[in-house]
């Protein structure tokens, strides 16, 4: 009796592939990275500020970059910049008082913003150590408010101002789509200063946020990232800072900002339209460039992170000498600049 033929199973390519370990997922550039170190800085009035340090250990080989976020945001807003810069820079980001993990306080005003920035610089930098400081929206106003102060002058090598202004924020805002004048200013003041809770992030909430703060071509993941951050800001904090921004007047402080300053704006910005950036560029004693990002809105570090990160790198290379590893100055990563990915020149530069 003959034995039955032994069957040899054929291994299909898909079976072989199934046995190989799956590749690690690529992190979303808008997911907040885990900091190398966390600490608390204490401001002049005792307010405690949450601070994150990303990148290499402290040392002269790691140039310092300090990031100050804007109204209703948090350190998470800078996720893409932190992720790109941390390979060769010591990146310091902090939550403005009342935002993120920094508790609210009774003190709201431009002096408090300046006090807080000085406290962060003192807590994270060695005496006399220089850093490039980038501020978005209210973070840019923080930098202006601190200009001329000893703690700022000791540490600031250069500054990047993103989507910000020094005065007349409500009067110049185009969030309310009617001609400029008293009715628009009145309506804008009530919209931006509303005490209404934002509630959960819904499709309608995303559409409203995109209209008010982002360009028409913003990708859904960008809108989602910004919505999560903005909706997490406490209602009382949002309202309290809106009153400060309503009466903002830092034009005198702009002239005290004597370090090299680069300015970025989006041409579709409804909260701080480009005329703010142009006025800043004209008034700054040492403006090293104005970049207008066509069809982008107020959230420029999220909408075009590659360009914003590139400007920070350029400032580090030009005004904070030292060995830097990682990407060359001014180059955007593949995920960073949607405009470069599509091969369309949508950046207008000026002096």
Tab-separated table of C-alpha atoms in Angstrom:
chain	number	residue	atom	x	y	z
A	1	UNK	CA	0.000	0.000	0.000
A	2	UNK	CA	1.520	3.252	-1.081
A	3	UNK	CA	1.713	6.180	1.266
A	4	UNK	CA	-0.330	9.273	0.456
A	5	UNK	CA	1.683	12.049	-1.155
A	6	UNK	CA	2.864	14.656	1.336
A	7	UNK	CA	1.596	18.084	0.468
A	8	UNK	CA	3.931	21.015	0.728
A	9	UNK	CA	2.122	24.218	1.494
A	10	UNK	CA	3.104	27.052	-0.741
A	11	UNK	CA	3.919	30.309	1.082
A	12	UNK	CA	2.180	33.149	-0.522
A	13	UNK	CA	3.833	36.617	-0.483
A	14	UNK	CA	1.044	37.980	1.709
A	15	UNK	CA	1.680	35.205	4.295
A	16	UNK	CA	5.359	36.151	4.463
A	17	UNK	CA	4.514	39.799	4.829
A	18	UNK	CA	2.103	39.018	7.635
A	19	UNK	CA	4.919	37.495	9.680
A	20	UNK	CA	7.079	40.627	9.453
A	21	UNK	CA	6.654	43.248	12.184
A	22	UNK	CA	4.376	46.070	11.196
A	23	UNK	CA	6.150	49.416	10.643
A	24	UNK	CA	5.815	51.926	13.417
A	25	UNK	CA	3.127	54.522	12.694
A	26	UNK	CA	4.360	57.921	11.589
A	27	UNK	CA	3.483	60.444	14.312
A	28	UNK	CA	1.027	63.154	13.398
A	29	UNK	CA	2.967	66.445	13.379
A	30	UNK	CA	0.113	68.049	15.314
A	31	UNK	CA	0.199	65.565	18.182
A	32	UNK	CA	2.032	67.193	21.126
A	33	UNK	CA	5.434	65.505	21.625
A	34	UNK	CA	6.532	64.306	25.051
A	35	UNK	CA	8.920	66.825	26.660
A	36	UNK	CA	12.355	65.837	27.878
A	37	UNK	CA	11.760	67.858	31.025
A	38	UNK	CA	8.934	69.773	32.695
A	39	UNK	CA	9.241	72.498	35.295
A	40	UNK	CA	7.341	75.345	36.891
A	41	UNK	CA	8.337	78.980	36.523
A	42	UNK	CA	6.998	81.428	39.098
A	43	UNK	CA	6.029	84.876	37.830
A	44	UNK	CA	6.398	88.164	39.689
A	45	UNK	CA	2.921	87.929	41.260
A	46	UNK	CA	3.349	84.280	42.248
A	47	UNK	CA	1.506	82.792	39.258
A	48	UNK	CA	2.881	79.348	38.451
A	49	UNK	CA	3.583	78.620	34.789
A	50	UNK	CA	3.862	75.192	33.202
A	51	UNK	CA	7.079	74.951	31.145
A	52	UNK	CA	8.290	72.198	28.820
A	53	UNK	CA	11.827	71.639	27.550
A	54	UNK	CA	12.300	69.513	24.446
A	55	UNK	CA	15.421	68.320	22.684
A	56	UNK	CA	19.004	67.719	23.814
A	57	UNK	CA	20.162	68.211	27.373
A	58	UNK	CA	21.167	71.705	28.387
A	59	UNK	CA	24.482	72.754	26.934
A	60	UNK	CA	26.174	75.146	24.508
A	61	UNK	CA	25.763	72.678	21.629
A	62	UNK	CA	21.973	73.022	21.771
A	63	UNK	CA	20.815	76.528	20.795
A	64	UNK	CA	17.747	77.656	22.697
A	65	UNK	CA	14.403	78.515	21.123
A	66	UNK	CA	11.544	79.849	23.275
A	67	UNK	CA	7.944	79.579	22.034
A	68	UNK	CA	5.075	81.741	23.341
A	69	UNK	CA	1.586	80.731	22.185
A	70	UNK	CA	-1.445	82.908	21.626
A	71	UNK	CA	-4.895	83.563	23.059
A	72	UNK	CA	-6.922	80.394	23.854
A	73	UNK	CA	-4.024	78.099	22.881
A	74	UNK	CA	-1.366	76.074	24.737
A	75	UNK	CA	2.049	74.487	24.218
A	76	UNK	CA	0.270	71.944	21.990
A	77	UNK	CA	-0.120	74.690	19.394
A	78	UNK	CA	3.639	74.501	18.694
A	79	UNK	CA	3.690	70.705	18.254
A	80	UNK	CA	4.963	70.768	14.665
A	81	UNK	CA	7.724	73.283	15.438
A	82	UNK	CA	8.808	71.361	18.547
A	83	UNK	CA	8.906	68.081	16.631
A	84	UNK	CA	11.075	69.534	13.860
A	85	UNK	CA	13.419	71.640	15.989
A	86	UNK	CA	14.038	69.310	18.921
A	87	UNK	CA	16.653	67.248	17.057
A	88	UNK	CA	19.201	70.027	17.248
A	89	UNK	CA	17.742	72.728	19.482
A	90	UNK	CA	16.666	73.051	23.094
A	91	UNK	CA	13.044	74.043	22.584
A	92	UNK	CA	11.292	75.738	25.481
A	93	UNK	CA	7.512	76.152	25.388
A	94	UNK	CA	5.217	77.358	28.148
A	95	UNK	CA	1.516	77.772	28.814
A	96	UNK	CA	0.404	81.373	29.236
A	97	UNK	CA	-1.373	81.988	32.537
A	98	UNK	CA	-4.819	80.421	32.537
A	99	UNK	CA	-4.044	78.339	29.461
A	100	UNK	CA	-3.081	74.688	29.190
A	101	UNK	CA	-1.551	73.515	32.454
A	102	UNK	CA	-0.866	76.988	33.870
A	103	UNK	CA	-3.550	77.888	36.423
A	104	UNK	CA	-5.599	81.045	36.081
A	105	UNK	CA	-4.841	84.069	38.209
A	106	UNK	CA	-6.403	87.409	39.010
A	107	UNK	CA	-3.770	89.321	37.084
A	108	UNK	CA	-4.506	89.823	33.395
A	109	UNK	CA	-2.690	92.428	31.340
A	110	UNK	CA	0.340	93.093	29.193
A	111	UNK	CA	2.559	93.615	32.228
A	112	UNK	CA	1.600	90.147	33.450
A	113	UNK	CA	2.465	88.694	30.026
A	114	UNK	CA	5.890	90.342	30.168
A	115	UNK	CA	6.442	89.201	33.767
A	116	UNK	CA	5.611	85.631	32.776
A	117	UNK	CA	8.016	85.598	29.829
A	118	UNK	CA	10.818	86.975	31.987
A	119	UNK	CA	10.114	84.285	34.590
A	120	UNK	CA	10.306	81.537	31.946
A	121	UNK	CA	13.567	82.892	30.528
A	122	UNK	CA	15.111	83.086	34.013
A	123	UNK	CA	13.976	79.549	34.889
A	124	UNK	CA	15.247	77.861	31.725
A	125	UNK	CA	18.301	79.789	30.503
A	126	UNK	CA	21.693	80.293	32.106
A	127	UNK	CA	22.671	83.862	33.030
A	128	UNK	CA	23.476	85.707	29.822
A	129	UNK	CA	22.429	82.789	27.595
A	130	UNK	CA	20.748	83.912	24.391
A	131	UNK	CA	17.725	82.434	22.645
A	132	UNK	CA	15.540	83.000	19.623
A	133	UNK	CA	12.042	83.850	20.871
A	134	UNK	CA	8.975	83.187	18.719
A	135	UNK	CA	5.539	84.496	19.607
A	136	UNK	CA	2.228	83.822	17.891
A	137	UNK	CA	-0.712	86.213	18.267
A	138	UNK	CA	-0.898	87.058	22.002
A	139	UNK	CA	2.533	85.413	22.290
A	140	UNK	CA	3.873	88.060	19.927
A	141	UNK	CA	2.214	90.716	22.052
A	142	UNK	CA	3.957	89.143	25.043
A	143	UNK	CA	7.314	89.674	23.348
A	144	UNK	CA	6.448	93.289	22.533
A	145	UNK	CA	5.323	93.917	26.120
A	146	UNK	CA	8.644	92.557	27.421
A	147	UNK	CA	10.800	94.605	25.049
A	148	UNK	CA	13.277	96.776	26.905
A	149	UNK	CA	12.997	94.837	30.169
A	150	UNK	CA	16.306	93.638	31.651
A	151	UNK	CA	15.289	89.982	31.736
A	152	UNK	CA	14.270	90.081	28.096
A	153	UNK	CA	17.311	92.031	26.910
A	154	UNK	CA	19.615	89.585	28.699
A	155	UNK	CA	18.327	86.586	26.787
A	156	UNK	CA	16.782	87.673	23.468
A	157	UNK	CA	19.050	87.206	20.435
A	158	UNK	CA	16.313	87.518	17.797
A	159	UNK	CA	12.534	87.357	17.567
A	160	UNK	CA	9.896	85.909	15.255
A	161	UNK	CA	6.473	87.558	15.382
A	162	UNK	CA	3.687	85.435	13.846
A	163	UNK	CA	0.186	86.700	13.105
A	164	UNK	CA	0.139	89.447	15.683
A	165	UNK	CA	-0.428	93.158	16.154
A	166	UNK	CA	0.351	95.968	18.557
A	167	UNK	CA	-2.941	97.912	18.758
A	168	UNK	CA	-6.474	98.390	17.351
A	169	UNK	CA	-7.097	94.663	17.228
A	170	UNK	CA	-10.883	94.848	17.400
A	171	UNK	CA	-11.247	97.777	15.003
A	172	UNK	CA	-9.091	96.106	12.355
A	173	UNK	CA	-10.476	92.581	12.708
A	174	UNK	CA	-12.529	91.325	9.759
A	175	UNK	CA	-14.175	88.385	11.555
A	176	UNK	CA	-17.511	90.168	11.151
A	177	UNK	CA	-17.950	90.431	7.348
A	178	UNK	CA	-19.244	93.992	7.036
A	179	UNK	CA	-17.453	97.249	6.121
A	180	UNK	CA	-15.205	98.845	8.720
A	181	UNK	CA	-16.831	101.263	11.105
A	182	UNK	CA	-18.525	101.509	14.465
A	183	UNK	CA	-21.132	98.766	13.817
A	184	UNK	CA	-18.423	96.254	12.870
A	185	UNK	CA	-16.263	97.194	15.843
A	186	UNK	CA	-19.254	96.869	18.195
A	187	UNK	CA	-20.199	93.443	16.815
A	188	UNK	CA	-16.609	92.209	16.777
A	189	UNK	CA	-16.141	93.221	20.403
A	190	UNK	CA	-19.151	91.140	21.394
A	191	UNK	CA	-18.167	88.133	19.302
A	192	UNK	CA	-14.562	87.966	20.522
A	193	UNK	CA	-15.494	88.863	24.096
A	194	UNK	CA	-18.374	86.418	24.358
A	195	UNK	CA	-18.768	84.455	27.591
A	196	UNK	CA	-20.655	81.657	25.827
A	197	UNK	CA	-19.067	78.216	26.396
A	198	UNK	CA	-17.576	76.752	23.231
A	199	UNK	CA	-18.738	73.250	24.141
A	200	UNK	CA	-17.595	70.072	22.382
A	201	UNK	CA	-15.806	70.078	19.033
A	202	UNK	CA	-18.588	69.447	16.517
A	203	UNK	CA	-18.645	69.769	12.714
A	204	UNK	CA	-20.320	73.176	13.103
A	205	UNK	CA	-17.690	74.262	15.642
A	206	UNK	CA	-14.947	73.275	13.200
A	207	UNK	CA	-16.538	75.306	10.410
A	208	UNK	CA	-16.853	78.370	12.619
A	209	UNK	CA	-13.277	78.100	13.869
A	210	UNK	CA	-11.944	77.591	10.358
A	211	UNK	CA	-13.809	80.646	9.092
A	212	UNK	CA	-12.633	82.888	11.921
A	213	UNK	CA	-9.036	81.751	12.327
A	214	UNK	CA	-7.772	79.777	9.315
A	215	UNK	CA	-7.363	80.033	5.577
A	216	UNK	CA	-9.899	78.509	3.159
A	217	UNK	CA	-7.527	75.713	2.119
A	218	UNK	CA	-6.693	74.474	5.618
A	219	UNK	CA	-6.653	70.687	5.810
A	220	UNK	CA	-9.185	68.978	8.103
A	221	UNK	CA	-6.460	67.672	10.442
A	222	UNK	CA	-5.194	71.247	10.907
A	223	UNK	CA	-8.681	72.475	11.745
A	224	UNK	CA	-9.217	69.562	14.120
A	225	UNK	CA	-5.920	70.225	15.921
A	226	UNK	CA	-6.733	73.906	16.408
A	227	UNK	CA	-10.289	73.177	17.490
A	228	UNK	CA	-9.151	70.759	20.190
A	229	UNK	CA	-6.714	73.343	21.556
A	230	UNK	CA	-9.039	76.359	21.451
A	231	UNK	CA	-12.046	74.529	22.916
A	232	UNK	CA	-9.900	73.399	25.865
A	233	UNK	CA	-9.370	77.001	27.014
A	234	UNK	CA	-11.568	77.834	30.043
A	235	UNK	CA	-14.418	80.215	29.250
A	236	UNK	CA	-13.501	82.718	31.985
A	237	UNK	CA	-9.877	82.828	30.870
A	238	UNK	CA	-10.908	83.334	27.250
A	239	UNK	CA	-13.125	86.251	28.236
A	240	UNK	CA	-10.588	87.843	30.600
A	241	UNK	CA	-7.849	87.918	27.969
A	242	UNK	CA	-10.289	89.161	25.310
A	243	UNK	CA	-10.752	92.303	27.395
A	244	UNK	CA	-6.984	92.839	27.523
A	245	UNK	CA	-6.685	92.418	23.760
A	246	UNK	CA	-9.599	94.794	23.195
A	247	UNK	CA	-7.684	97.662	24.814
A	248	UNK	CA	-4.223	96.659	23.627
A	249	UNK	CA	-1.764	99.437	22.797
A	250	UNK	CA	1.863	98.336	22.506
A	251	UNK	CA	2.979	100.682	19.752
A	252	UNK	CA	5.494	102.354	22.051
A	253	UNK	CA	6.908	98.960	22.990
A	254	UNK	CA	7.520	98.043	19.343
A	255	UNK	CA	10.202	100.707	19.084
A	256	UNK	CA	11.975	99.196	22.098
A	257	UNK	CA	12.277	95.845	20.336
A	258	UNK	CA	15.782	96.441	18.986
A	259	UNK	CA	16.931	92.854	18.392
A	260	UNK	CA	16.527	91.436	14.855
A	261	UNK	CA	12.864	90.660	14.248
A	262	UNK	CA	11.225	88.657	11.439
A	263	UNK	CA	7.485	89.024	10.864
A	264	UNK	CA	5.049	86.480	9.388
A	265	UNK	CA	1.400	86.996	8.482
A	266	UNK	CA	-1.318	85.222	6.525
A	267	UNK	CA	-3.053	87.266	3.858
A	268	UNK	CA	-6.419	85.703	4.828
A	269	UNK	CA	-6.004	86.427	8.554
A	270	UNK	CA	-9.283	87.819	9.926
A	271	UNK	CA	-8.134	88.271	13.542
A	272	UNK	CA	-4.933	90.192	12.828
A	273	UNK	CA	-5.112	91.181	9.147
A	274	UNK	CA	-1.851	91.788	7.236
A	275	UNK	CA	-1.937	95.538	7.867
A	276	UNK	CA	-0.810	94.749	11.420
A	277	UNK	CA	2.289	92.933	10.168
A	278	UNK	CA	3.083	95.689	7.680
A	279	UNK	CA	2.787	98.319	10.392
A	280	UNK	CA	5.093	96.287	12.644
A	281	UNK	CA	7.658	95.844	9.881
A	282	UNK	CA	7.676	99.584	9.283
A	283	UNK	CA	7.964	100.507	12.973
A	284	UNK	CA	10.500	97.927	14.168
A	285	UNK	CA	14.040	99.326	14.518
A	286	UNK	CA	15.607	96.128	13.139
A	287	UNK	CA	13.105	94.211	11.020
A	288	UNK	CA	14.917	91.506	9.049
A	289	UNK	CA	11.995	90.475	6.879
A	290	UNK	CA	8.239	90.390	6.383
A	291	UNK	CA	6.715	87.185	4.994
A	292	UNK	CA	3.110	87.146	3.782
A	293	UNK	CA	1.682	83.645	3.342
A	294	UNK	CA	-0.955	83.822	0.655
A	295	UNK	CA	-4.468	82.554	1.495
A	296	UNK	CA	-3.440	81.521	5.004
A	297	UNK	CA	-5.266	82.644	8.108
A	298	UNK	CA	-4.348	83.453	11.682
A	299	UNK	CA	-2.956	80.041	12.700
A	300	UNK	CA	0.219	80.270	10.591
A	301	UNK	CA	2.380	77.896	12.716
A	302	UNK	CA	-0.253	75.187	12.175
A	303	UNK	CA	-1.275	76.101	8.625
A	304	UNK	CA	2.285	76.261	7.278
A	305	UNK	CA	4.587	74.874	9.980
A	306	UNK	CA	7.455	74.339	7.556
A	307	UNK	CA	7.766	78.029	6.739
A	308	UNK	CA	7.456	79.099	10.372
A	309	UNK	CA	10.023	76.521	11.489
A	310	UNK	CA	12.290	77.568	8.645
A	311	UNK	CA	12.193	81.188	9.783
A	312	UNK	CA	13.123	80.137	13.306
A	313	UNK	CA	16.058	78.161	11.905
A	314	UNK	CA	17.187	81.155	9.876
A	315	UNK	CA	17.155	83.361	12.965
A	316	UNK	CA	19.122	80.761	14.923
A	317	UNK	CA	21.696	80.440	12.139
A	318	UNK	CA	21.999	84.180	11.638
A	319	UNK	CA	21.894	85.539	15.168
A	320	UNK	CA	22.580	82.637	17.526
A	321	UNK	CA	25.862	81.143	16.283
A	322	UNK	CA	26.781	77.649	17.330
A	323	UNK	CA	26.750	74.060	16.090
A	324	UNK	CA	23.284	72.967	15.056
A	325	UNK	CA	22.326	69.507	13.825
A	326	UNK	CA	19.274	68.674	11.818
A	327	UNK	CA	17.657	70.417	8.929
A	328	UNK	CA	19.273	73.252	7.017
A	329	UNK	CA	17.980	76.761	7.749
A	330	UNK	CA	14.861	77.719	5.868
A	331	UNK	CA	13.987	74.261	4.530
A	332	UNK	CA	10.505	72.920	5.165
A	333	UNK	CA	9.797	69.305	5.979
A	334	UNK	CA	7.506	67.278	3.754
A	335	UNK	CA	4.595	67.543	6.178
A	336	UNK	CA	5.293	71.152	7.005
A	337	UNK	CA	4.418	73.185	3.955
A	338	UNK	CA	1.435	72.198	1.901
A	339	UNK	CA	2.202	75.041	-0.485
A	340	UNK	CA	5.663	73.712	-1.292
A	341	UNK	CA	4.284	70.189	-1.673
A	342	UNK	CA	1.972	71.360	-4.418
A	343	UNK	CA	4.765	73.246	-6.144
A	344	UNK	CA	2.994	76.579	-5.957
A	345	UNK	CA	4.817	79.702	-4.841
A	346	UNK	CA	2.507	81.242	-2.284
A	347	UNK	CA	4.949	83.227	-0.199
A	348	UNK	CA	5.457	86.955	-0.629
A	349	UNK	CA	8.537	88.356	1.082
A	350	UNK	CA	9.377	91.963	1.794
A	351	UNK	CA	11.400	94.199	4.040
